Coordinates of C-alpha atoms and ligand atoms in Angstrom, one line a residue:
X1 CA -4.8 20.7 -7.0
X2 CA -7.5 18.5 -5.8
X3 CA -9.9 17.0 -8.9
X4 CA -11.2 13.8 -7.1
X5 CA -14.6 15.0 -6.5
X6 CA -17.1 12.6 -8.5
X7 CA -19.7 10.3 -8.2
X8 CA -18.0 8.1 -5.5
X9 CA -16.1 10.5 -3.2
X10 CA -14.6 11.8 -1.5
X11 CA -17.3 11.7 1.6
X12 CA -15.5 13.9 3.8
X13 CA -12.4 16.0 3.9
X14 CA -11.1 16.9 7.6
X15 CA -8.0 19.4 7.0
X16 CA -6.7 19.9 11.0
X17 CA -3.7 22.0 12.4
X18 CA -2.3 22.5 15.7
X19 CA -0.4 25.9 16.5
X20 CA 1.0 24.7 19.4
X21 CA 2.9 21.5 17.7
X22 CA 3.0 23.1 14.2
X23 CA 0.9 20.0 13.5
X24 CA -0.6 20.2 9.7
X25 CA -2.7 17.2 8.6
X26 CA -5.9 15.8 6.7
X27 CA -8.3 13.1 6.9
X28 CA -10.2 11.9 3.8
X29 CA -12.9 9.5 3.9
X30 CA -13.9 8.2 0.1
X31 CA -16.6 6.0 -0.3
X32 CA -18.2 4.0 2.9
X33 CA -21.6 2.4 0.8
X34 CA -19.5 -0.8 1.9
X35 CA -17.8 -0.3 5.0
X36 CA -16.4 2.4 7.5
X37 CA -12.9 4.3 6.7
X38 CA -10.1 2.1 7.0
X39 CA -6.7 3.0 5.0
X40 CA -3.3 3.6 6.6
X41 CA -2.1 6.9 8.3
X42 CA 0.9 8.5 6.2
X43 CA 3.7 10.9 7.5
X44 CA 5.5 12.8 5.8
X45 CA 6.9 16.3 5.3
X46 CA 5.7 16.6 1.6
X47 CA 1.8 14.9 2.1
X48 CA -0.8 16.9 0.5
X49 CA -4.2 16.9 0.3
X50 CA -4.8 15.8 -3.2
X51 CA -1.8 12.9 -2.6
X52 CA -4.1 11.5 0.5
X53 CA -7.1 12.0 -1.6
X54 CA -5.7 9.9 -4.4
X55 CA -5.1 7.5 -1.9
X56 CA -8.3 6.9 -0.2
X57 CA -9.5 6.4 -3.3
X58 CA -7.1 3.3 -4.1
X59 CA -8.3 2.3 -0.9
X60 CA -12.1 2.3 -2.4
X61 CA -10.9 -0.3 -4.8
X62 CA -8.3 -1.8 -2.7
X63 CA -11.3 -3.0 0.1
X64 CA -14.2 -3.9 -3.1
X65 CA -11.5 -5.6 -4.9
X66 CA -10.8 -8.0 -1.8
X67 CA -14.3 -8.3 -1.0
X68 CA -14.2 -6.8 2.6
X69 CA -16.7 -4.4 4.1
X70 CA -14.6 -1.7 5.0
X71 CA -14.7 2.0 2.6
X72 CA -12.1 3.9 1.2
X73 CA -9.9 5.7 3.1
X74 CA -6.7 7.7 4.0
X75 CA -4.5 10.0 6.8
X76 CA -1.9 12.0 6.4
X77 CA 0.5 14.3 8.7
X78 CA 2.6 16.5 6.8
X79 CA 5.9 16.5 9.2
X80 CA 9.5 14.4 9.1
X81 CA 8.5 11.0 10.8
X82 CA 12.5 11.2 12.4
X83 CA 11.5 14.6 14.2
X84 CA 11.9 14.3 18.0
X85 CA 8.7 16.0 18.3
X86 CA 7.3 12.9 16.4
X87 CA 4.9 11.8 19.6
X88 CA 3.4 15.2 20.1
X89 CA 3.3 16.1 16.6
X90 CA 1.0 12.3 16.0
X91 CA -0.9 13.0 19.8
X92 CA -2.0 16.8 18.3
X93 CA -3.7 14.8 15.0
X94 CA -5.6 12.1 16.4
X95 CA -6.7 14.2 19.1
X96 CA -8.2 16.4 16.5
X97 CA -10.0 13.7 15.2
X98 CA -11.9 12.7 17.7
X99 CA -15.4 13.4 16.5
X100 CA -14.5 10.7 13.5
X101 CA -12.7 7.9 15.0
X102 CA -13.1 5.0 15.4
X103 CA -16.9 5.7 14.3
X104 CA -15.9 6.1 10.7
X105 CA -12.2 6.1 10.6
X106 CA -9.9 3.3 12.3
X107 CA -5.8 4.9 12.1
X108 CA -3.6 2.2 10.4
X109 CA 0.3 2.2 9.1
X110 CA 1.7 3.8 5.9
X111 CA 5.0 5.4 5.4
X112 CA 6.6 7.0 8.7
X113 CA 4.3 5.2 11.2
X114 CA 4.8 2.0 12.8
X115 CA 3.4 -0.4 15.1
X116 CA 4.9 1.8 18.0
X117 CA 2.7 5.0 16.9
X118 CA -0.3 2.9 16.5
X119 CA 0.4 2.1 20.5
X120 CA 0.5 6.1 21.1
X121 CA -2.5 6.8 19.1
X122 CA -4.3 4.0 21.2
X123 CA -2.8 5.6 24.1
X124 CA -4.2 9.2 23.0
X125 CA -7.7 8.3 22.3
X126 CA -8.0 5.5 25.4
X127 CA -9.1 3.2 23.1
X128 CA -8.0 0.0 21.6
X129 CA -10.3 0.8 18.8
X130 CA -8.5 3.7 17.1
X131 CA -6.1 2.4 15.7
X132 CA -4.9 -1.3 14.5
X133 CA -1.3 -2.3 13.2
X134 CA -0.4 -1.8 17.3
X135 CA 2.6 -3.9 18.4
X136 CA 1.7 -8.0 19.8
X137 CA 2.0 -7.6 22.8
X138 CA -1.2 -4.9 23.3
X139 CA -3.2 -7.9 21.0
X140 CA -2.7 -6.4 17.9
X141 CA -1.3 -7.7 14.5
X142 CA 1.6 -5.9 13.5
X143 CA 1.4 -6.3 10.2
X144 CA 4.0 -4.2 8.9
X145 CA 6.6 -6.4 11.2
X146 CA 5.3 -9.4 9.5
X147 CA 5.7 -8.4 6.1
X148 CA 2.3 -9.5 5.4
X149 CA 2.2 -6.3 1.8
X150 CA 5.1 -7.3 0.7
X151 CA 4.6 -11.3 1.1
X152 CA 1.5 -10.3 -0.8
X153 CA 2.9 -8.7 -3.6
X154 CA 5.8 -11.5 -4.0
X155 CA 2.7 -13.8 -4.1
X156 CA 0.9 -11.7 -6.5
X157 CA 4.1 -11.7 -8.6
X158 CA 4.5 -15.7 -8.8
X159 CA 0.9 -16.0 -9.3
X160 CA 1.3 -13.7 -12.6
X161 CA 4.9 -15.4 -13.3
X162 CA 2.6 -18.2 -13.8
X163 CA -0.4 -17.2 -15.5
X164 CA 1.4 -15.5 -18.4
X165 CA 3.6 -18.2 -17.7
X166 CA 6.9 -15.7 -17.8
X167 CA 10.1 -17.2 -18.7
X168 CA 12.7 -15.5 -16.3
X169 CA 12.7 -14.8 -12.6
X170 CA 14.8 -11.9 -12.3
X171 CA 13.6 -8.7 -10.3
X172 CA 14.1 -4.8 -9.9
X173 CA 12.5 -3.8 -6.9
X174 CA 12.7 -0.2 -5.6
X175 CA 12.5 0.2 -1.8
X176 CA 13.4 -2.1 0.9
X177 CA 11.1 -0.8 4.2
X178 CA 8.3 -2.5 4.8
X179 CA 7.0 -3.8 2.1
X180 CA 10.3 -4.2 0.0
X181 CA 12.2 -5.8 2.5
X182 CA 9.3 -8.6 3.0
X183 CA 8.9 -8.5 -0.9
X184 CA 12.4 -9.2 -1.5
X185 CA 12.5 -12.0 1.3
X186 CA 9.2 -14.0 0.1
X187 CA 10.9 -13.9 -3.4
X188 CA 14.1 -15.7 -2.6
X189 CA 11.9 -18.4 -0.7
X190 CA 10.0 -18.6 -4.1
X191 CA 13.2 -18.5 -5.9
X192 CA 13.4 -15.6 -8.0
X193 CA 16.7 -13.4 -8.2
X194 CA 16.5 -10.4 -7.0
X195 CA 19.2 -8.3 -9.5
X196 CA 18.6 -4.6 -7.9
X197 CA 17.5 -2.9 -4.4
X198 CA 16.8 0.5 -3.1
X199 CA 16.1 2.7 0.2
X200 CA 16.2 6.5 0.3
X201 CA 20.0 6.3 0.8
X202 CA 20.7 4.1 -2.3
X203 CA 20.5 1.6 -5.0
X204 CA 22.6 -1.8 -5.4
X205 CA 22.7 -3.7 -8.6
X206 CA 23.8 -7.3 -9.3
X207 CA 23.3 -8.9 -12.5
X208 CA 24.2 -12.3 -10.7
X209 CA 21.5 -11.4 -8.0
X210 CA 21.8 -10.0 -4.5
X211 CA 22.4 -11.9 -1.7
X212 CA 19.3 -11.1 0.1
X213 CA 19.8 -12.8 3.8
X214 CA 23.1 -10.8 3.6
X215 CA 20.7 -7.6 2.8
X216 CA 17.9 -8.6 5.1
X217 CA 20.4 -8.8 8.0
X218 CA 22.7 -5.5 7.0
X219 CA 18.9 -3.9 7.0
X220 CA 18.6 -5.3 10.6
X221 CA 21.5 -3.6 11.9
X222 CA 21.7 -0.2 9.6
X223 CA 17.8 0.1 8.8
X224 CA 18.0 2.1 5.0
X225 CA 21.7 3.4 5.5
X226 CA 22.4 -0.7 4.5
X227 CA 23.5 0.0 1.0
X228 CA 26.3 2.0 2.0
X229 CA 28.0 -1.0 3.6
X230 CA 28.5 -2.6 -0.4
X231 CA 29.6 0.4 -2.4
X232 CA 30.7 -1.8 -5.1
X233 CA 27.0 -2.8 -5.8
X234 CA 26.4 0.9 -5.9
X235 CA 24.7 2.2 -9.1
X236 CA 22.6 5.3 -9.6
X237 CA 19.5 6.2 -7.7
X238 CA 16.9 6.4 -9.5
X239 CA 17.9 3.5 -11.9
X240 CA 17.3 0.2 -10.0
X241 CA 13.7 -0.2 -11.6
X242 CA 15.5 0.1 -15.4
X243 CA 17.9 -2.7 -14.9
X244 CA 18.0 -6.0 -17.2
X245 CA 15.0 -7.8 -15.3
X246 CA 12.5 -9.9 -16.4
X247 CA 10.4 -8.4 -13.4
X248 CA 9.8 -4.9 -12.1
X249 CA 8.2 -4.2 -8.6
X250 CA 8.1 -0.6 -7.7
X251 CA 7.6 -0.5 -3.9
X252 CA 8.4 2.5 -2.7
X253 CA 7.2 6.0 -3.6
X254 CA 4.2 7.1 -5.7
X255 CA 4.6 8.5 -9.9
X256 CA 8.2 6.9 -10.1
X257 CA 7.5 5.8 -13.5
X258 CA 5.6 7.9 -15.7
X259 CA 5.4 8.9 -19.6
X260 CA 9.2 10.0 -19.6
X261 CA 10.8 6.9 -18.2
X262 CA 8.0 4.2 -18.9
X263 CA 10.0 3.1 -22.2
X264 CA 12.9 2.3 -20.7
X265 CA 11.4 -0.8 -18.7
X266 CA 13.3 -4.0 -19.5
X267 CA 10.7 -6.2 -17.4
X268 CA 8.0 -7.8 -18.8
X269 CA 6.0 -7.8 -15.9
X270 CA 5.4 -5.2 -13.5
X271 CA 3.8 -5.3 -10.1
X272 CA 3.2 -2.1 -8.1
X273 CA 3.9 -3.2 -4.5
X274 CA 3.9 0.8 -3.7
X275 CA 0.3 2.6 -4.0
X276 CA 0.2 4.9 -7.2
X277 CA 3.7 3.9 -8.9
X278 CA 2.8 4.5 -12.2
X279 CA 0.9 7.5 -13.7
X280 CA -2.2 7.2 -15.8
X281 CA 0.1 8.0 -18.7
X282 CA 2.8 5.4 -17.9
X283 CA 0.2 2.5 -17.7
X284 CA -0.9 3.0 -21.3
X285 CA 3.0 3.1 -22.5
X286 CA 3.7 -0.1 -20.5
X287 CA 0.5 -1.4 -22.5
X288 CA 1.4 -0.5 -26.1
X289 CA 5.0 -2.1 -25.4
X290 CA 3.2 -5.5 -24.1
X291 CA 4.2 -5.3 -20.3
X292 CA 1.9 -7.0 -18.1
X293 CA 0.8 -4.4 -15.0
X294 CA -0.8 -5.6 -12.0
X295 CA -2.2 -2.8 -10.5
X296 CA -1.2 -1.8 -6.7
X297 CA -4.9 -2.6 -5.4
X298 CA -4.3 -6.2 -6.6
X299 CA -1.0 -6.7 -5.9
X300 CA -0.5 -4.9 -2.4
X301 CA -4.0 -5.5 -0.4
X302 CA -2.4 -8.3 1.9
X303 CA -2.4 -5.1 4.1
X304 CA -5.6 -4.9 4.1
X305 CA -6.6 -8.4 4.3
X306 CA -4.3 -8.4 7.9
X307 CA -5.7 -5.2 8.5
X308 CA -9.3 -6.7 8.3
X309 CA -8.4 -9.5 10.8
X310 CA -7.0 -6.5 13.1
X311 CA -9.9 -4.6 13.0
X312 CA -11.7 -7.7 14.7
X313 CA -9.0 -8.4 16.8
X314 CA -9.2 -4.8 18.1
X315 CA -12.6 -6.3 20.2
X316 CA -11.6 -9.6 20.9
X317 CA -9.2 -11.1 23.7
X318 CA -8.5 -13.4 20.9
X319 CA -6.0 -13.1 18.4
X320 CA -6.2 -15.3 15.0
X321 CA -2.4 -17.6 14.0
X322 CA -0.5 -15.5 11.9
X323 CA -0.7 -18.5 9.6
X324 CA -4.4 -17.9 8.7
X325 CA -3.6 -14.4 8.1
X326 CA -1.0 -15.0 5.7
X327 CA -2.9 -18.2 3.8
X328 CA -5.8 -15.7 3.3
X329 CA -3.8 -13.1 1.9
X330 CA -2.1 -15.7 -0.7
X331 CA -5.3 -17.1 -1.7
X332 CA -7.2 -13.8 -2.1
X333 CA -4.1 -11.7 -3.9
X334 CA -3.4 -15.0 -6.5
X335 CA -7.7 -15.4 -7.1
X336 CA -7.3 -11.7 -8.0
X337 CA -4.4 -11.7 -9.8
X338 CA -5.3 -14.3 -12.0
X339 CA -9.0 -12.5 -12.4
X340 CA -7.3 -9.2 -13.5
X341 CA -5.0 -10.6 -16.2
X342 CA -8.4 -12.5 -17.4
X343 CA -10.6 -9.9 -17.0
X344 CA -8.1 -7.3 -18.9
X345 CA -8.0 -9.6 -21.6
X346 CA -11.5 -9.9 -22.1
X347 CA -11.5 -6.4 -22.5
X348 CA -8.7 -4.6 -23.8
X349 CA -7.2 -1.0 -22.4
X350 CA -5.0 -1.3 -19.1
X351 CA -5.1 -4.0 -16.1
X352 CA -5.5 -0.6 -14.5
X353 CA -9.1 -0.4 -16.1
X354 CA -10.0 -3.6 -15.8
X355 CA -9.5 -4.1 -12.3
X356 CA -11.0 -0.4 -11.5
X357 CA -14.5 -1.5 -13.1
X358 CA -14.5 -5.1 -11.5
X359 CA -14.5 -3.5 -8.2
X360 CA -16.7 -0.4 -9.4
X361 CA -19.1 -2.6 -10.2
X362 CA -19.2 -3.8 -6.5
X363 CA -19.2 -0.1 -5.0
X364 CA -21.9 1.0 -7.5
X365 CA -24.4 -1.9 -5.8
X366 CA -23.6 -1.6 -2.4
X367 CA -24.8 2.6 -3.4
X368 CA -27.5 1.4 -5.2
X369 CA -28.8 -0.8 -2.4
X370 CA -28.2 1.7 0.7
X371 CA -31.0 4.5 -1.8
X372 CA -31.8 5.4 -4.8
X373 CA -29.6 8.5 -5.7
X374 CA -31.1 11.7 -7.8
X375 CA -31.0 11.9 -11.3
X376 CA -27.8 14.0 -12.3
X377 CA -28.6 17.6 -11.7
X378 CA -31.5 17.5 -9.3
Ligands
NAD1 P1 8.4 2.3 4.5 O1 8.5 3.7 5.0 O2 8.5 1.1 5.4 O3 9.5 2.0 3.3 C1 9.7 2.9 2.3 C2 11.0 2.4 1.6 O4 11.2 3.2 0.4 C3 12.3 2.6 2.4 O5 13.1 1.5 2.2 C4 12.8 3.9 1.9 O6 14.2 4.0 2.1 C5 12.5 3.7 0.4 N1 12.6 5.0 -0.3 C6 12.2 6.2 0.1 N2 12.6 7.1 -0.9 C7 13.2 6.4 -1.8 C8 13.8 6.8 -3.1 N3 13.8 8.0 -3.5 N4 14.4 5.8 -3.8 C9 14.3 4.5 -3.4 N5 13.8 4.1 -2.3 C10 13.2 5.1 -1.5 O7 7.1 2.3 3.6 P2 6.2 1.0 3.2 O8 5.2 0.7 4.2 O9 7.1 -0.1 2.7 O10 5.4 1.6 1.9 C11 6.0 1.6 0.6 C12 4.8 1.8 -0.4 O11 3.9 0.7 -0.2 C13 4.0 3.0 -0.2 O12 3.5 3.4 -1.5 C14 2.8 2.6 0.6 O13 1.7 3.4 0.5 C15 2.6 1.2 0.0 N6 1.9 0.2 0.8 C16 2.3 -0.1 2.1 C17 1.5 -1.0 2.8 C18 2.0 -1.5 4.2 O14 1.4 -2.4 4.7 N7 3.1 -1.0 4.7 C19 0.4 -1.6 2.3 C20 0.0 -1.2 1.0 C21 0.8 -0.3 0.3

């Protein structure tokens, strides 16, 4: 059950239903000392309350540790994002939410929405200020189209391939959507070898490496169902991440490795392109056996760095290159990268911890300087 409640958050919890729909969602604003709510909008049939919870509060970090002033974050609708009801279902939330957005929540995209449902929630609230991610031809930046995360993390991954100054280039990546596929495809360009793959419908393993314009175009044409069309790359779900790889990039779902499975990681470098990949528990096994970690608030806030640039684009009739979007989001995500794996060795205990208090320590003063709080207990 829900155990986030501390010093920084959450700010507000908005739990919402529609009978009509069968609509079930929640809103949960973290910490805004530096910034209004911005964090993506999640669907799914399994989201929960403590899961969105969890995730506004990577969002705290995520906006501190890029030095934006936007707070932490997070929406979720518990439903199947391939329901035919999808529209209605989305229409029912954000009409619910009125009273907070876009005051002190902007929607955005996480898993199950796209730029098209960023359009409809637009639609819904008659505003271009609800929600940002919305498709290029309304003036938005859809940044889930451009692979903007998962050139990040790629970019986060070279930068750390460098610092530690890594031997091999071979990669496990779990999840090809949004930010796998554009993971996977900034890689190649940087020439790594990407040895394993997975969606929902599969995993494909090649010790020689994949041929990943082959997979990017299959991915094209038969969206996840892609890995079916190579069966004799097939391996187990479940397994890509624990392949022979120098590299591991979970960048799918949340808690895939944790205590049980952490030892079996080959890589000796992992980068969490997914939010929450690794449990508390994991991270301090990956520690003790010398892998380096950088942490999904590092290595995945290119979202947010587009999603910054859309938020002003939401009020302007201009729209900035895509080019500046993506220079920003290598030059931020490599000056953080290499500030983690310095900052973690200054200090011992996990990247995880390092990175946390960096950007707690900018959340504490922008507190401090909006009022002095009570003394505990007042
Ligand atoms: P997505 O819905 O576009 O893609 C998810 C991918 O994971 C799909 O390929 C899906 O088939 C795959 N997947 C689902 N279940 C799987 C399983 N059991 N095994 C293997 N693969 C499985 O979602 P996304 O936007 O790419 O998000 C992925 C992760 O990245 C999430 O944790 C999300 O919070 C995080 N993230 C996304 C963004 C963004 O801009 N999209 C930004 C920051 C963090």
């Amino acid at each position: 059950m829900f155990d986030l409640m501390d010093e920084w958050g959450p700010e507000k919890i908005v739990a919402v239903s529609d009978a009509k729909t069968g609509m079930k969602g929640v809103l949960v604003i973290d910490n805004t000392a530096r910034g209004i709510g911005k964090g993506g909008t999640r669907m799914q049939p399994t989201v929960s309350v403590d899961e969105i919870a969890r995730l506004a509060r990577v969002m705290t970090w995520k906006w501190a540790s890029v030095d934006l002033f936007y707070g932490g974050a997070k929406a979720g609708i518990q439903a199947d994002p391939v329901s035919p009801y999808k529209e209605e279902i989305l229409r029912a939330f954000v009409r619910r939410l009125r009273n907070e957005v876009p005051e002190e929540y902007v929607f955005g995209l996480d898993m199950g929405l796209t730029e098209n449902d960023a359009a409809i929630i637009n639609d819904e609230l008659g505003t271009r200020g609800a929600a940002v991610g919305t498709p290029y031809e309304l003036g938005g930046i859809p940044y889930d189209q451009l692979g903007i995360t998962g050139y990040g993390v790629a970019e986060a991954v070279d930068q750390a391939v460098a610092t530690t100054a890594l031997a091999g280039r071979r990669v496990a990546l779990q999840g090809f959507g949004a930010v796998g596929h554009a993971a996977a495809e900034r890689l190649h360009a940087l020439g790594y070898q990407v040895v394993s793959v997975s969606t929902a419908a599969g995993a494909l393993h090649d010790p020689n490496g994949l041929d990943i314009p082959t997979l990017l175009g299959l991915r094209r044409e038969l969206g996840d169902a892609f890995v079916s069309a190579l069966p004799e790359l097939k391996i187990e779900s479940g397994t890509e991440l624990f392949v022979d790889a120098d590299i591991v990039v979970p960048a799918a779902l949340q808690d895939v490795i944790d205590v049980s499975n952490a030892g079996n990681i080959k890589g000796r470098l992992l980068v969490e392109g997914a939010n929450l990949p690794t449990t508390v528990e994991a991270q301090a096994v990956l520690r003790a056996a010398g892998v380096t970690v950088i942490p999904d608030f590092i290595a995945n806030a290119g979202g947010v760095v587009s999603a910054a640039f859309a938020m002003d684009a939401r009020h302007s009739a201009f729209r900035p290159e895509t080019g500046q979007i993506f220079e920003a989001v290598s030059t931020k995500l490599r000056a953080n990268t290499i500030q983690v794996l310095e900052e973690t060795q200054r200090r011992g205990g996990t990247s995880h911890d390092a990175a946390r208090s960096l950007a707690q320590e900018r959340v504490k003063q922008a507190m401090q300087l909006r009022g002095k709080p009570l003394p505990v207990n007042a």
